[in-house]
Short mmCIF file of C-alpha atoms in Angstrom, two decimals:
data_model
loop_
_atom_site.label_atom_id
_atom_site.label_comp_id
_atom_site.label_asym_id
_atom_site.label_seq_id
_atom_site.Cartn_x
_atom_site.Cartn_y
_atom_site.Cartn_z
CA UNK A 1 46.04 -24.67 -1.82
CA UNK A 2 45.30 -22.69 -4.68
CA UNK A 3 42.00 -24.62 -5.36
CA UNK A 4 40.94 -24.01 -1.36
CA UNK A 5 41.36 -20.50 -2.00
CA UNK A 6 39.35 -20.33 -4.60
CA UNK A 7 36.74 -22.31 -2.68
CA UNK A 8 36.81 -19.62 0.16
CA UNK A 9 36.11 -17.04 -1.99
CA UNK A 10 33.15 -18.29 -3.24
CA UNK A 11 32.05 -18.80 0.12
CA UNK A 12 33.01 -15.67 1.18
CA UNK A 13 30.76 -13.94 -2.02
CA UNK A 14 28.14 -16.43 -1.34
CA UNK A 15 28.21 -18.47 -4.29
CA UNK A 16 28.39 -22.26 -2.33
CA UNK A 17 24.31 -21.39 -1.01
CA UNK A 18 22.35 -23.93 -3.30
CA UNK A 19 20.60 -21.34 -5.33
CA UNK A 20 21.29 -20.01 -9.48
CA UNK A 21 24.68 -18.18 -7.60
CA UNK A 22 25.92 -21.94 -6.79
CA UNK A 23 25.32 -22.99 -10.39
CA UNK A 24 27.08 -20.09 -11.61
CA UNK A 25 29.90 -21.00 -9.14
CA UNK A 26 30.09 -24.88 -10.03
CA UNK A 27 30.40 -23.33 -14.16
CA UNK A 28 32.80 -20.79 -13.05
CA UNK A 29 34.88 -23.80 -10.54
CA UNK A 30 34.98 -26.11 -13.57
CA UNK A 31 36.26 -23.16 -15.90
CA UNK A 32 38.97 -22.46 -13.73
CA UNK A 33 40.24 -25.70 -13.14
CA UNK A 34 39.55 -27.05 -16.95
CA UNK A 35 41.87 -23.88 -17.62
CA UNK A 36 44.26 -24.40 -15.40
CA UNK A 37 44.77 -28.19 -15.88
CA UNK A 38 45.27 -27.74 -20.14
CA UNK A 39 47.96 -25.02 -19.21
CA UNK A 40 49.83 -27.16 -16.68
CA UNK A 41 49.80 -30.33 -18.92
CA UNK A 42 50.48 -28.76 -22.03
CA UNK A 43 53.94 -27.68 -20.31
CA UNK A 44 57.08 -29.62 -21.16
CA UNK A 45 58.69 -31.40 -18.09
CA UNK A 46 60.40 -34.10 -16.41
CA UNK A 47 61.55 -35.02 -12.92
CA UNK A 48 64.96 -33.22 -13.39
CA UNK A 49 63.32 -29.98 -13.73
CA UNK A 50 64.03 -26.96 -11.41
CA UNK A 51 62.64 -24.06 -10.35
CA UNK A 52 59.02 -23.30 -11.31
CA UNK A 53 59.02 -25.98 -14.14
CA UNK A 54 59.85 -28.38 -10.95
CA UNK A 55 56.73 -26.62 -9.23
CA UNK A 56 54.80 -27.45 -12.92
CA UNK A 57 55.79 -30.96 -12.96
CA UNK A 58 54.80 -31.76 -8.99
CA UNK A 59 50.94 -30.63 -10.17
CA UNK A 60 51.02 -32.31 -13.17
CA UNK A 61 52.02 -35.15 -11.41
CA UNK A 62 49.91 -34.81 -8.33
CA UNK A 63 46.72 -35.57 -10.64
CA UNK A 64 48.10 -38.93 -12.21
CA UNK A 65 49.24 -39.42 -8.23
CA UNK A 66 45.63 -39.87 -7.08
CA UNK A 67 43.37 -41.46 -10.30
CA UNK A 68 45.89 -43.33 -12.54
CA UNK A 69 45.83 -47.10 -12.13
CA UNK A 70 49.49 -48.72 -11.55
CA UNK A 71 51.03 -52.25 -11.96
CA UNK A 72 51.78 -52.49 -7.65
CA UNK A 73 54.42 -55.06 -8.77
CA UNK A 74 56.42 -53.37 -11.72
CA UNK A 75 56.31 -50.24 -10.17
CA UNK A 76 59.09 -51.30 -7.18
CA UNK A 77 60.88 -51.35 -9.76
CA UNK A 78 62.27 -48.24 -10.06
CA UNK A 79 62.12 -45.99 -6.80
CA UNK A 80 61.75 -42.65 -8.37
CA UNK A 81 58.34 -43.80 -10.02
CA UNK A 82 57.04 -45.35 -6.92
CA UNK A 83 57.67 -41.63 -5.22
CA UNK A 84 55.54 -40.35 -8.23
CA UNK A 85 52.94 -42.63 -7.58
CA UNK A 86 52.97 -43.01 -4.01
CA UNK A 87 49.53 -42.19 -2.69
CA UNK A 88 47.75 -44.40 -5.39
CA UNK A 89 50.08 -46.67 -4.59
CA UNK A 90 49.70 -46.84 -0.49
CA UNK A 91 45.63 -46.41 -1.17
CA UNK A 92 45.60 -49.89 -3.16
CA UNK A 93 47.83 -51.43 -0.80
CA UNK A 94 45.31 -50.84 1.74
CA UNK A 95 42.23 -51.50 -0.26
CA UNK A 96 44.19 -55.21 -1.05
CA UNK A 97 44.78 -55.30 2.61
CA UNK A 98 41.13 -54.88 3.58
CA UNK A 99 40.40 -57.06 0.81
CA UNK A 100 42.43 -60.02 1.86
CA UNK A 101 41.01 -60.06 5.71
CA UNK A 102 37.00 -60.70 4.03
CA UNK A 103 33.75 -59.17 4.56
CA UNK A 104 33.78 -58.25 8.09
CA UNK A 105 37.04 -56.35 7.07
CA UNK A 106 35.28 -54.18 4.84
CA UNK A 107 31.99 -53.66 7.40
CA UNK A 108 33.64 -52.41 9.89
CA UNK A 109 37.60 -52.24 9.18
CA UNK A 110 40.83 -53.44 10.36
CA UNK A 111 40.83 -51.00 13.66
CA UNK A 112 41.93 -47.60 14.52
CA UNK A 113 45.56 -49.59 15.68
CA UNK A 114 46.11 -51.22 12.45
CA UNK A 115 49.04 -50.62 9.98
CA UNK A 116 48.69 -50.78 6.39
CA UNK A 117 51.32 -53.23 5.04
CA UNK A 118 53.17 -51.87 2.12
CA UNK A 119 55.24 -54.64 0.81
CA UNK A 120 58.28 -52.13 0.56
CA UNK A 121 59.89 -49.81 2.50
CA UNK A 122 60.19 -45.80 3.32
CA UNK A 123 62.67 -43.86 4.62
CA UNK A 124 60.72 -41.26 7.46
CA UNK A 125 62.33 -39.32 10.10
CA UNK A 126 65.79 -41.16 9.46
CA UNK A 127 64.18 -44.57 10.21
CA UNK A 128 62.56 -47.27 7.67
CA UNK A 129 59.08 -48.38 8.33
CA UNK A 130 57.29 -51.28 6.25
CA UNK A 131 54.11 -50.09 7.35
CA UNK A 132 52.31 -46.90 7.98
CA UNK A 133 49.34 -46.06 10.39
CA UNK A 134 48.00 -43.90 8.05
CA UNK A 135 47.69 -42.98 4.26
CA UNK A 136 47.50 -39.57 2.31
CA UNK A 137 44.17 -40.81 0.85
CA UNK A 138 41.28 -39.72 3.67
CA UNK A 139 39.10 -41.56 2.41
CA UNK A 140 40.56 -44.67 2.27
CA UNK A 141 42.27 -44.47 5.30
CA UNK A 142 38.72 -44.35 6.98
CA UNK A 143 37.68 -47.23 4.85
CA UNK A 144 40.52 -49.00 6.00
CA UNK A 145 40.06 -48.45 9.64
CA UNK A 146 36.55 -48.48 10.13
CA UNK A 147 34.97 -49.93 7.30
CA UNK A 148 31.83 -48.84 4.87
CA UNK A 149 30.09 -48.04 7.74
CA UNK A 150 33.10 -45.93 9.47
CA UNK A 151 33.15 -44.75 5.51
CA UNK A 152 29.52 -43.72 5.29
CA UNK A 153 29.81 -41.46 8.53
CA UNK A 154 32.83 -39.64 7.37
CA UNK A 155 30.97 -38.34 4.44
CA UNK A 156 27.71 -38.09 6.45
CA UNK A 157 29.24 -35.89 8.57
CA UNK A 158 31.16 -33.60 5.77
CA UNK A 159 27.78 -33.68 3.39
CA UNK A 160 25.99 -32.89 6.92
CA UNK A 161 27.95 -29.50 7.71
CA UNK A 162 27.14 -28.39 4.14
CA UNK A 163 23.95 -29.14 3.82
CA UNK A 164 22.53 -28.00 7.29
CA UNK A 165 24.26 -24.38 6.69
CA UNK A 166 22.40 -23.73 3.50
CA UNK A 167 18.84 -22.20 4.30
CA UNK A 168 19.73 -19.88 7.11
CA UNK A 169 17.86 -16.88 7.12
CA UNK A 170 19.15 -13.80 8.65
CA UNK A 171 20.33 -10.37 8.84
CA UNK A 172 23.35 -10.07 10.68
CA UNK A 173 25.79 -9.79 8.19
CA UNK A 174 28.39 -11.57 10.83
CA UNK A 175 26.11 -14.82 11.09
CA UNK A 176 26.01 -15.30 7.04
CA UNK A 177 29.65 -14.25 7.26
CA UNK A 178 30.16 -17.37 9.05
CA UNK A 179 27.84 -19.82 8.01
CA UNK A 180 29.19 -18.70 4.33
CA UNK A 181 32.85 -19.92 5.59
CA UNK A 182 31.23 -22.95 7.54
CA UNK A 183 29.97 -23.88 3.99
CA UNK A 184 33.38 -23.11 2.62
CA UNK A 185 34.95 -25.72 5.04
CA UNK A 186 33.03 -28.26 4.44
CA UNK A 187 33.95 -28.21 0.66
CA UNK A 188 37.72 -27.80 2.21
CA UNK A 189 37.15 -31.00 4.15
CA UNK A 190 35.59 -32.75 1.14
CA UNK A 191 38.64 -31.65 -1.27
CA UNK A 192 41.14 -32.39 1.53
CA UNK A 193 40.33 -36.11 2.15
CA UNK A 194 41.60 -36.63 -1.43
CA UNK A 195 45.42 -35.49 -0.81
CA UNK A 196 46.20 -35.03 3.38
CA UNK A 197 43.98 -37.60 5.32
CA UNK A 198 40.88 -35.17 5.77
CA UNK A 199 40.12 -34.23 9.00
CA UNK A 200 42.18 -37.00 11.19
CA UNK A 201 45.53 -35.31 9.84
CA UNK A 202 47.54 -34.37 12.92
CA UNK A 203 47.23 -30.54 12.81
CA UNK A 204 44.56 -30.22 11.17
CA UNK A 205 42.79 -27.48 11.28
CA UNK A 206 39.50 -27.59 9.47
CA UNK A 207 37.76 -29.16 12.11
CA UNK A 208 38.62 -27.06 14.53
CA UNK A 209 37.88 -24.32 12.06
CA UNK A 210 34.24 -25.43 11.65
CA UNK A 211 34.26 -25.20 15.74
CA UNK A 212 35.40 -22.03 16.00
CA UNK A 213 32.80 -20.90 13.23
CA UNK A 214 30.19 -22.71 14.84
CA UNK A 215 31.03 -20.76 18.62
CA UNK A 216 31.47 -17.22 16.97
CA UNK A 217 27.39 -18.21 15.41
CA UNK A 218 25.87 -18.39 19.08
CA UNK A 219 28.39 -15.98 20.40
CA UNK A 220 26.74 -13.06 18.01
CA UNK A 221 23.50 -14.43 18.71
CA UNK A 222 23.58 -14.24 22.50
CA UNK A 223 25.28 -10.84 21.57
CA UNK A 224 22.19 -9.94 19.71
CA UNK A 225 19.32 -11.40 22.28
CA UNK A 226 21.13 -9.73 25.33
CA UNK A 227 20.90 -6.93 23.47
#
């Protein structure tokens, strides 16, 4: 949340237009995180910890979470490092998934209805499921429903909404206000995929966001040509 904040305000000063300012921004993005990341790791912690070394431990943990490979197997072993690894773990168990069912699998996926199969169990809601209908990952959850091709639309569509907000060319402070935090979302959407299932979370709100940026745009421009 702290990294979407951050991403918001460079929107909101208008350093995400492609332009020297977004160069700056990417440099001054990097910094921050670079910073932020030697701090956190260089901080002494474990699982037992409480209170804001607990907090510490959660990011340090959230990074190896996502990119660090893990023995699927081995890791059942012990519960508490499953939990620590979980969404690499649930992403690969869909990737084998799609693997297993052939090319046509990874074309156009296993279906919106399908379940990925996690060869263990979770505890949700007071119940135990052995499969989910949906993974943290956004990305692969897309790839696992729909496919490359389902794949290569989600991140059309994100790159899209970027992209097509970059050269507009006005004078109403409003309009660039929002086509700024259009911008913004996009790079929301982008960063969001990795953690909470993008935009096909239930609740989410970044695409409905975007729509309500996108309606305020022609509202303040029929504003402007009525008046």
């Amino acid at each position: 949340m702290f990294i979407i904040l951050f991403i918001y305000f460079l929107g909101y000063k208008g350093y995400l237009f492609l332009n020297k300012r977004f160069i700056k921004a990417i440099f001054a993005f990097a910094f921050t995180i670079a910073t932020f990341g030697f701090i956190v790791t260089n901080i002494e912690t474990n699982r037992d910890s409480k209170g804001l070394k607990a907090f510490i431990y959660k990011t340090q943990n959230s990074l190896t979470e996502l990119f660090e490979p893990i023995d699927t197997k081995n890791i059942l072993k012990d519960r508490r490092v499953l939990w620590e690894h979980w969404r690499a773990y649930e992403a690969i168990k869909a990737i084998d998934q799609v693997n297993g069912n052939g090319f046509k699998a990874w074309i156009i996926g296993m279906g919106f209805g399908s379940q990925i199969e996690l060869d263990t169990y979770v505890n949700l809601d007071g119940k135990k499921f052995t499969k989910l209908p949906s993974i943290h990952n956004g990305f692969i959850n897309v790839l696992f429903k729909s496919g490359i091709l389902g794949l290569m639309c989600y991140v059309f569509f994100i790159f899209h909404i970027f992209f097509a907000h970059q050269k507009i060319l006005t004078k109403d402070r409003n309009i660039s206000l929002m086509h700024k935090l259009i911008i913004a979302s996009s790079l929301y959407m982008l960063v969001n995929s990795f953690v909470i299932n993008g935009i096909f979370r239930p609740g989410e709100f970044s695409i409905f966001l975007y729509g309500a940026l996108v309606a305020s745009i022609y509202k303040f421009k029929k504003s402007d040509s009525t008046t």
